[in-house]
Amino acid sequence: MTVVAKSSLIGKRIPKMDAPEKAAGKTRYVQDINLPGQLIGKILRTDRVHARIVSIDTAAAKALPGVYAVLTAADIPKRGLGVNKDNPPLKGDKVRTIRDEIAAVAAETEEIALEALKLIKVVYEDLPILADPRQSTQPGAPVIQDAKPDNIAMTFDYAHGDVAQGEKESDVVVESEFYLHYVTHCCMGVSGIIADFEPTSGNLTLYSNTQVPFLHKREFSEVLGMDPGRIRIIQPPIGGGFGSKLDIYPFEPIAVYLAKAARRPVKLVFTREEEFLASPTRQPALCRLRSGAKKDGTLTFRAVDILLDNGGYTSWGATIPFVMMQTFSSLYRVPHCLFHTKAVYSNNPYAGSFRGYGNLQATFTVEQHMDMLAEKLGLDPLAIRMKNAQESGEVTGQGMVFTSCGFKECLTTAASRSDFARKFTDYAQQQSKPGNKKRGIGLAAMIHVGGGAKIYPSDGCGTILKMDDFGHVTIMTGASEIGQGSETVLAQLVCEELGLPLDAVSVVNNDTEVTPWDVGVHASRTTFIAGNSAIGAARKAKDKILNAAAKVTNMTADQLEMRGGFVVRAADGEMVMPLPKLLRSLHFSDKAELVMTTHYYEPSSVHQDKKFMGNVSATYAWAAQICEIEVDTDTGIVTLEKVTAAHDVGRVLNRMGLEGQIEGGIVMGQGYALTEDLMVRQGKVLNPGFRDYKLVTAPEIPEMDISFIESMDGEGPQGAKGVGEAPAICMAAAIANAIHNATGVRLTRLPFSPENVYRALVTAKGGVVE
Amino acid sequence: MTVVAKSSLIGKRIPKMDAPEKAAGKTRYVQDINLPGQLIGKILRTDRVHARIVSIDTAAAKALPGVYAVLTAADIPKRGLGVNKDNPPLKGDKVRTIRDEIAAVAAETEEIALEALKLIKVVYEDLPILADPRQSTQPGAPVIQDAKPDNIAMTFDYAHGDVAQGEKESDVVVESEFYLHYVTHCCMGVSGIIADFEPTSGNLTLYSNTQVPFLHKREFSEVLGMDPGRIRIIQPPIGGGFGSKLDIYPFEPIAVYLAKAARRPVKLVFTREEEFLASPTRQPALCRLRSGAKKDGTLTFRAVDILLDNGGYTSWGATIPFVMMQTFSSLYRVPHCLFHTKAVYSNNPYAGSFRGYGNLQATFTVEQHMDMLAEKLGLDPLAIRMKNAQESGEVTGQGMVFTSCGFKECLTTAASRSDFARKFTDYAQQQSKPGNKKRGIGLAAMIHVGGGAKIYPSDGCGTILKMDDFGHVTIMTGASEIGQGSETVLAQLVCEELGLPLDAVSVVNNDTEVTPWDVGVHASRTTFIAGNSAIGAARKAKDKILNAAAKVTNMTADQLEMRGGFVVRAADGEMVMPLPKLLRSLHFSDKAELVMTTHYYEPSSVHQDKKFMGNVSATYAWAAQICEIEVDTDTGIVTLEKVTAAHDVGRVLNRMGLEGQIEGGIVMGQGYALTEDLMVRQGKVLNPGFRDYKLVTAPEIPEMDISFIESMDGEGPQGAKGVGEAPAICMAAAIANAIHNATGVRLTRLPFSPENVYRALVTAKGGVVE
């Protein structure tokens, strides 16, 4: 008797399946793809912040040998991009931001294209610049978009309870104004696209780094006025997304229009400077937050008024209130909540979506207020959070349903592993002692969607599974691998169902022609949604296999199991038949069959109503992060020493991948808090390069202690939740709290650069910095 | 009321879907694919015909900068390729043919690789050459393969009835010896492959022109000793196959071993000269045929003895008796049949499979004998064929079952459209008249498999179908498009089921990772087998759609129909709902669903038993072709003037594609008969280039009159049968019969080159040619 042991890949440390190719330099990014007959596209951008376009003369550019197409707004349909459809791919009337696209060229080589750009003559008439969003709605402010004469791009109003009543019941109230700055995604792979029309059908293939291939089909069809069924999106491995590739941006239709005009494939790839100037940013915000609590720490109300600088055009940045309000309304039990946000036009750059999607900004404010309330009440930061923390089974004022919630375990785990209570007290006591090196520890917590976010009529994902005659499985999933490790997790989940080793599964996920629908990579949804979809397809395959095995073994399907590449007897693991043999017997029988299955998974979450009420995600992720820092009060330099993180991940699927996600997120949050600053002054970007824009690099990465809370979500794949965005969210808040712990000074403006910190410390003591 | 008219693409003239890309120069053949880090592989071939290898010195080649790997037989596993596993990728003991592979190099550039080949020193000891297969089994003949000391590679013996009895019942008997020469496929795209290992998993991807990707996975796994599930075959558009890419040939594993040794992707592409020297040929044969008939023309028996020159190694050429015997046993009703074939080793090139797979050779002999018997009996060629022709419902001595048979209609249609009877008589009467320009007309007919050939445990094909939210359909089919137009036919069949325009369907068919199993492109099977598979998947999709439509319309599914991209009321065509709207309502409903289906089709044909009995194909194709020629008796030049062809195609699916197949096949058969001749002398190929190997070109293409007989096969997709090989099969026989009609001389040796014809005409009159 041969017994096949039961084994599982769940929770193991599994290297990412796409890692070897990337490490070996074999990965072919959009930069590496070249189609026969391909031209190079380049965009002429304005050098003005706000100006009327008087004339554009492209005659010399068109006459340059090697130039195949020169386009201006006059050559393309007048359809705007983005959330408010206010961003024409090429600007014909006026320019509103420094990144604005005026003309585009397709030429045989990059050199010729750049030469052609130089030959284009634009005459402008300058307009007054609106650079401060606080001025946008003042009387007499320059109008940025004629369709919105009040300069208001978007407003969001949400409420539950009655904040006036909440305020009455409060023993303490704190109010602050917070400023959240510009940062940008800094993807290692810059933006790029190749547009290719089929010669006679006119069908369009896009090699695109988009994070949402299936939504892109629809969006491109609207922009281009063509049947979306005739648009195919091939997604090469992308060099980082982080939300920057959710929207459609001008360079993409520009490449398509160039390809159409030139009747040749056109490749358009940004330079690094262009990436800094013309890719989206994280949404800057000015938040006024008022919070109250009772003596015992019970929260009473929260009132928020936020001003978002929308820049010249409206992309996803303006919609971050969808996520922000969840933190205000539902991270803690808040009986009364009032939320108002206004996004106003200016002549500044515009923001897109960015990992965390407004939650870094919201958490920055809420989690500082938790410490401020605690301080006023004489409570410690952990206690006030435990007092108000959500638990499994709760339904929040906004209608969010917490089926699995490890929030309190996150808080206590992070606190105990970091020795938070003792250190917090010690460091506070050392504030007044002599010396310029002050240590501090700070806690922040967060909630984020962990099972998708139904912002589209469907939040689902389809999977097609097929097996060859040798037991090799291919899953074609709608979900995209953009570096987050989803390919590996999906393969693990399929292996778990089918009792196979990891290398028996291939994941195909990069071509809308082949893969079924998925809403795209955002909202930390892929493991949860695509995972459930893959499991569904695998279970159907298992049914087919075990039923076939039952027929040839005189056992019933439920007496059988799949393990280690074999069909085995469930009771004792005795090997019944190697899987390949069974597959071939199925294939080569009279009623020949292949194992091919399909599955579509749609989560039970709902589209929120007009009042923003509803359970938008199938589950929610929780985390607490504690930062230990040292502040040099002479220089303002803040050094992040250690991060203790505890995340409710539902269940650990790939421990290595999960650690990578958490570590990467922590570092991204660290950069947001301490070093990164896209300096926009009077509409101009002053530091479009890595010399002047400081990313966190290896030597600055802190010690990390990461714990996973396994709340075993009932609907999650093997109990897991999404965690892609979570680790970046708490960092700025935790560091702010740590700086306060170290110095007694509360910093409300990001980033905590040496200059900003130094100024704040001096100013707090009544000093003046010149 | 909006009525959607019923429309159909079946029988229409549809340009091939891949034609625009090819015409526009956008198609990327294996030659155009370059992987990052790729090296160029080159093979050192011997310049001897038969020799022992004394030593190979690769030291200098290995030392050349830019060389990454140099391999000889000593470096690779000892596993032989081909039908008899007698062909090691690299030869270590001795060379047996002029094409033999001695060593291989992978280098940074082609120049360096070629330079390295020059530096390899091989010492040989010549062996006696065996160039005439008639000598192979003579005592004392040199032994080619030690494992087969009798030089017999393979034998085939088939019989039904009792030929002795048949001979007794005969009123006339004819016997002849026929010689069939070497030709080669002359694919416009030469052979090539790229082998690429994944860095850590060791999984292998092959960019291969193979016609049988799924069988290739298994065959490569045997050669390489690796799990076939870990081999992925990507098939770029191939520049012609015609059977030449059915087997695995030495260059393919050589490229893999080079990639393994160099740890880099290796691309190995033939030069045109190499393609002539080292790609397969059509199987040459020496056939002795004896046939008898009664006075009324009724056939009595047929006895065949064939000697196949197997060359130095055994590829598919040796197995053509599988197909040859069908023509001998079953083209006509033959009560007694005896078939013996022996394939013997020699030092000549070896043959692979080639469009028609032995049937050109068999038909050449059988169809001349039909004319010879008719002549002896004073019957006309049409009459004797009509007398013995198969009909629907017959089961032959070999067990072939004719469910649909338009053979007689083919014969009568071709005869009447070409005015055969009158011309045949006229031209015969003009033989003796003065003048050197003689006209002749000749008829030949054929049977060929039209619904696959079950030579493997399965002859089926899988299809996966998915629809997007906009009504665009992708089918992923196991079947390969290799220029035969299958992509277009499959799309048509799916459109017919789903009431869609052609451009609503994309066909994905080039990657074993994505597509389900199919046995490959051979045996004229793709339209029939893959067509039925695609229809199955489309019908399941239609069921899903009409059932969903039924739910929202208060009608039953069978009251609904799909037409022109709409769901309509079946009774009157009234538009009920656009398809995209229905698909989105299905997707965005509570019980969200996508339309994804899978189907596997396995034909009812059987694997023949050891006596070669059994119904090997799901249906059979029939044809009659009539050639009109002019012979210049002074020069031996035969000019093909007109071909009248009538083909039982079951049903016309794509009229334009079908005409293209027939026209191309006619020209290929014309080349086989008249101009093509791979001149092998003492084992050497004398004419490895298009200067000396004469393909038929545009000016020589005859007038063609093509008729389609629609026998509406009950099992065929929309009634269709396979027809890929059929049109090449009759040509040589029909031209031979026409030359006889023109000159009274029977030519039994191919090709009918001016020299051969002139010699034959002179010799027939007792003359001598020096």
mmCIF file of C-alpha atoms in Angstrom, chain B residues 4-195:
data_model
loop_
_atom_site.group_PDB
_atom_site.id
_atom_site.type_symbol
_atom_site.label_atom_id
_atom_site.label_comp_id
_atom_site.label_asym_id
_atom_site.label_seq_id
_atom_site.Cartn_x
_atom_site.Cartn_y
_atom_site.Cartn_z
ATOM 1 C CA VAL B 4 -33.728 41.459 -37.705
ATOM 2 C CA ALA B 5 -33.235 39.565 -40.949
ATOM 3 C CA LYS B 6 -31.750 36.092 -40.845
ATOM 4 C CA SER B 7 -28.365 35.925 -42.467
ATOM 5 C CA SER B 8 -25.669 33.324 -42.848
ATOM 6 C CA LEU B 9 -21.987 33.338 -43.612
ATOM 7 C CA ILE B 10 -21.985 29.694 -44.709
ATOM 8 C CA GLY B 11 -20.940 29.294 -48.307
ATOM 9 C CA LYS B 12 -19.940 32.953 -48.653
ATOM 10 C CA ARG B 13 -16.620 34.213 -49.938
ATOM 11 C CA ILE B 14 -14.773 35.323 -46.787
ATOM 12 C CA PRO B 15 -11.205 36.650 -46.917
ATOM 13 C CA LYS B 16 -8.949 34.830 -44.480
ATOM 14 C CA MET B 17 -8.812 36.587 -41.125
ATOM 15 C CA ASP B 18 -5.010 36.482 -41.016
ATOM 16 C CA ALA B 19 -4.599 37.787 -44.560
ATOM 17 C CA PRO B 20 -4.505 41.552 -43.868
ATOM 18 C CA GLU B 21 -1.718 41.163 -41.312
ATOM 19 C CA LYS B 22 0.263 39.036 -43.713
ATOM 20 C CA ALA B 23 -0.307 41.383 -46.614
ATOM 21 C CA ALA B 24 0.676 44.372 -44.473
ATOM 22 C CA GLY B 25 3.924 42.750 -43.363
ATOM 23 C CA LYS B 26 2.837 42.748 -39.718
ATOM 24 C CA THR B 27 2.915 38.998 -39.184
ATOM 25 C CA ARG B 28 5.707 37.951 -36.865
ATOM 26 C CA TYR B 29 7.160 34.628 -37.899
ATOM 27 C CA VAL B 30 9.665 32.774 -35.739
ATOM 28 C CA GLN B 31 12.331 34.650 -37.695
ATOM 29 C CA ASP B 32 10.951 37.917 -36.324
ATOM 30 C CA ILE B 33 10.855 36.873 -32.687
ATOM 31 C CA ASN B 34 13.841 37.731 -30.534
ATOM 32 C CA LEU B 35 13.972 37.063 -26.816
ATOM 33 C CA PRO B 36 16.080 39.030 -24.346
ATOM 34 C CA GLY B 37 19.504 37.445 -24.046
ATOM 35 C CA GLN B 38 18.893 35.182 -26.998
ATOM 36 C CA LEU B 39 21.792 33.344 -28.681
ATOM 37 C CA ILE B 40 21.967 32.052 -32.233
ATOM 38 C CA GLY B 41 22.298 28.322 -32.752
ATOM 39 C CA LYS B 42 23.968 26.725 -35.763
ATOM 40 C CA ILE B 43 24.481 23.094 -36.716
ATOM 41 C CA LEU B 44 27.575 21.503 -38.212
ATOM 42 C CA ARG B 45 26.432 18.943 -40.776
ATOM 43 C CA THR B 46 28.554 16.264 -42.291
ATOM 44 C CA ASP B 47 29.857 16.375 -45.846
ATOM 45 C CA ARG B 48 29.954 12.565 -46.036
ATOM 46 C CA VAL B 49 27.181 10.194 -47.035
ATOM 47 C CA HIS B 50 28.251 7.219 -44.972
ATOM 48 C CA ALA B 51 31.241 7.328 -42.655
ATOM 49 C CA ARG B 52 32.431 6.387 -39.220
ATOM 50 C CA ILE B 53 33.229 9.344 -36.977
ATOM 51 C CA VAL B 54 36.761 8.892 -35.678
ATOM 52 C CA SER B 55 37.027 12.098 -33.703
ATOM 53 C CA ILE B 56 35.476 15.529 -33.233
ATOM 54 C CA ASP B 57 37.660 18.339 -31.916
ATOM 55 C CA THR B 58 35.678 21.290 -30.625
ATOM 56 C CA ALA B 59 38.408 22.949 -28.543
ATOM 57 C CA ALA B 60 39.031 25.839 -30.923
ATOM 58 C CA ALA B 61 35.308 26.490 -31.324
ATOM 59 C CA LYS B 62 34.790 26.538 -27.585
ATOM 60 C CA ALA B 63 37.634 29.009 -27.180
ATOM 61 C CA LEU B 64 36.169 31.504 -29.641
ATOM 62 C CA PRO B 65 34.921 34.615 -27.823
ATOM 63 C CA GLY B 66 31.135 34.967 -28.026
ATOM 64 C CA VAL B 67 30.567 31.212 -28.112
ATOM 65 C CA TYR B 68 28.382 30.039 -25.218
ATOM 66 C CA ALA B 69 27.991 26.362 -25.974
ATOM 67 C CA VAL B 70 29.442 23.729 -28.292
ATOM 68 C CA LEU B 71 27.761 20.344 -28.231
ATOM 69 C CA THR B 72 28.477 16.955 -29.735
ATOM 70 C CA ALA B 73 26.737 13.630 -29.232
ATOM 71 C CA ALA B 74 28.891 13.072 -26.144
ATOM 72 C CA ASP B 75 27.194 16.010 -24.407
ATOM 73 C CA ILE B 76 23.581 14.949 -24.789
ATOM 74 C CA PRO B 77 21.435 11.956 -23.798
ATOM 75 C CA LYS B 78 21.423 9.043 -26.194
ATOM 76 C CA ARG B 79 17.825 9.157 -27.312
ATOM 77 C CA GLY B 80 16.780 8.742 -30.915
ATOM 78 C CA LEU B 81 14.040 10.679 -32.651
ATOM 79 C CA GLY B 82 11.408 9.624 -35.128
ATOM 80 C CA VAL B 83 9.150 6.700 -35.759
ATOM 81 C CA ASN B 84 11.863 4.095 -35.081
ATOM 82 C CA LYS B 85 13.750 6.252 -32.520
ATOM 83 C CA ASP B 86 16.772 5.693 -34.753
ATOM 84 C CA ASN B 87 17.779 9.312 -35.292
ATOM 85 C CA PRO B 88 19.948 10.786 -32.531
ATOM 86 C CA PRO B 89 19.860 14.609 -32.612
ATOM 87 C CA LEU B 90 23.657 14.637 -32.833
ATOM 88 C CA LYS B 91 25.499 11.736 -34.391
ATOM 89 C CA GLY B 92 28.384 10.260 -32.420
ATOM 90 C CA ASP B 93 29.166 6.899 -33.974
ATOM 91 C CA LYS B 94 28.707 7.456 -37.669
ATOM 92 C CA VAL B 95 26.942 9.535 -40.267
ATOM 93 C CA ARG B 96 24.334 7.914 -42.483
ATOM 94 C CA THR B 97 23.092 10.756 -44.676
ATOM 95 C CA ILE B 98 24.496 13.954 -46.064
ATOM 96 C CA ARG B 99 22.298 15.982 -43.706
ATOM 97 C CA ASP B 100 23.645 14.416 -40.531
ATOM 98 C CA GLU B 101 24.185 16.651 -37.483
ATOM 99 C CA ILE B 102 27.678 16.356 -35.979
ATOM 100 C CA ALA B 103 27.963 19.309 -33.633
ATOM 101 C CA ALA B 104 26.091 22.464 -32.677
ATOM 102 C CA VAL B 105 27.088 25.889 -31.471
ATOM 103 C CA ALA B 106 25.279 28.695 -29.651
ATOM 104 C CA ALA B 107 26.894 32.090 -29.954
ATOM 105 C CA GLU B 108 26.127 35.746 -29.567
ATOM 106 C CA THR B 109 25.765 36.321 -33.287
ATOM 107 C CA GLU B 110 25.232 34.276 -36.397
ATOM 108 C CA GLU B 111 28.687 35.310 -37.630
ATOM 109 C CA ILE B 112 30.398 33.989 -34.521
ATOM 110 C CA ALA B 113 28.373 30.777 -34.643
ATOM 111 C CA LEU B 114 29.352 30.148 -38.258
ATOM 112 C CA GLU B 115 32.971 30.961 -37.476
ATOM 113 C CA ALA B 116 32.862 28.457 -34.619
ATOM 114 C CA LEU B 117 31.490 25.736 -36.893
ATOM 115 C CA LYS B 118 34.500 26.222 -39.154
ATOM 116 C CA LEU B 119 36.812 25.625 -36.201
ATOM 117 C CA ILE B 120 35.354 22.179 -35.432
ATOM 118 C CA LYS B 121 37.551 19.408 -36.801
ATOM 119 C CA VAL B 122 35.952 16.060 -37.609
ATOM 120 C CA VAL B 123 37.946 13.006 -38.677
ATOM 121 C CA TYR B 124 35.958 10.403 -40.632
ATOM 122 C CA GLU B 125 36.532 6.931 -41.960
ATOM 123 C CA ASP B 126 34.427 6.510 -45.070
ATOM 124 C CA LEU B 127 32.074 3.530 -45.379
ATOM 125 C CA PRO B 128 30.568 1.993 -48.519
ATOM 126 C CA ILE B 129 27.523 3.910 -49.726
ATOM 127 C CA LEU B 130 24.122 2.291 -50.091
ATOM 128 C CA ALA B 131 22.286 4.578 -52.500
ATOM 129 C CA ASP B 132 19.853 2.218 -54.254
ATOM 130 C CA PRO B 133 17.084 0.838 -52.014
ATOM 131 C CA ARG B 134 16.820 -2.190 -54.270
ATOM 132 C CA GLN B 135 20.282 -3.126 -52.983
ATOM 133 C CA SER B 136 19.397 -2.618 -49.307
ATOM 134 C CA THR B 137 18.289 -6.164 -48.647
ATOM 135 C CA GLN B 138 20.822 -7.802 -50.931
ATOM 136 C CA PRO B 139 23.409 -10.004 -49.235
ATOM 137 C CA GLY B 140 26.517 -8.050 -48.293
ATOM 138 C CA ALA B 141 24.765 -4.693 -48.387
ATOM 139 C CA PRO B 142 26.276 -2.172 -45.965
ATOM 140 C CA VAL B 143 24.313 -2.041 -42.722
ATOM 141 C CA ILE B 144 22.962 1.444 -42.051
ATOM 142 C CA GLN B 145 21.492 1.077 -38.563
ATOM 143 C CA ASP B 146 23.144 -1.520 -36.325
ATOM 144 C CA ALA B 147 19.830 -2.228 -34.620
ATOM 145 C CA LYS B 148 18.404 -3.309 -37.974
ATOM 146 C CA PRO B 149 21.050 -5.500 -39.593
ATOM 147 C CA ASP B 150 18.643 -6.530 -42.379
ATOM 148 C CA ASN B 151 18.184 -2.868 -43.334
ATOM 149 C CA ILE B 152 14.420 -3.228 -43.042
ATOM 150 C CA ALA B 153 12.956 -0.239 -41.253
ATOM 151 C CA MET B 154 9.308 -1.206 -41.421
ATOM 152 C CA THR B 155 6.881 -3.524 -43.206
ATOM 153 C CA PHE B 156 3.145 -3.315 -43.753
ATOM 154 C CA ASP B 157 0.942 -6.200 -44.818
ATOM 155 C CA TYR B 158 -2.720 -5.835 -45.464
ATOM 156 C CA ALA B 159 -5.219 -8.079 -47.186
ATOM 157 C CA HIS B 160 -8.889 -8.614 -47.718
ATOM 158 C CA GLY B 161 -10.384 -11.363 -49.818
ATOM 159 C CA ASP B 162 -8.171 -13.727 -51.790
ATOM 160 C CA VAL B 163 -6.254 -12.262 -54.718
ATOM 161 C CA ALA B 164 -5.614 -15.676 -56.239
ATOM 162 C CA GLN B 165 -9.367 -16.135 -56.445
ATOM 163 C CA GLY B 166 -9.680 -12.622 -57.834
ATOM 164 C CA GLU B 167 -7.101 -13.300 -60.484
ATOM 165 C CA LYS B 168 -8.982 -16.451 -61.512
ATOM 166 C CA GLU B 169 -12.139 -14.392 -62.006
ATOM 167 C CA SER B 170 -10.348 -11.781 -64.121
ATOM 168 C CA ASP B 171 -10.778 -11.331 -67.829
ATOM 169 C CA VAL B 172 -7.926 -8.873 -68.024
ATOM 170 C CA VAL B 173 -4.935 -8.253 -65.802
ATOM 171 C CA VAL B 174 -2.440 -5.408 -65.953
ATOM 172 C CA GLU B 175 0.840 -5.134 -64.091
ATOM 173 C CA SER B 176 3.249 -2.226 -63.933
ATOM 174 C CA GLU B 177 6.120 -0.827 -61.971
ATOM 175 C CA PHE B 178 5.898 2.801 -60.985
ATOM 176 C CA TYR B 179 8.636 5.022 -59.633
ATOM 177 C CA LEU B 180 7.809 8.009 -57.413
ATOM 178 C CA HIS B 181 10.605 10.509 -56.938
ATOM 179 C CA TYR B 182 11.866 12.879 -54.256
ATOM 180 C CA VAL B 183 10.282 16.267 -53.847
ATOM 181 C CA THR B 184 10.345 18.515 -50.848
ATOM 182 C CA HIS B 185 7.851 20.883 -49.233
ATOM 183 C CA CYS B 186 9.539 24.175 -50.155
ATOM 184 C CA CYS B 187 7.828 26.071 -47.347
ATOM 185 C CA MET B 188 8.353 29.783 -47.869
ATOM 186 C CA GLY B 189 9.224 30.003 -44.165
ATOM 187 C CA VAL B 190 12.250 27.841 -43.472
ATOM 188 C CA SER B 191 12.423 25.648 -40.359
ATOM 189 C CA GLY B 192 13.147 27.401 -37.107
ATOM 190 C CA ILE B 193 12.713 27.208 -33.368
ATOM 191 C CA ILE B 194 13.486 29.192 -30.232
ATOM 192 C CA ALA B 195 14.063 27.299 -26.999
#
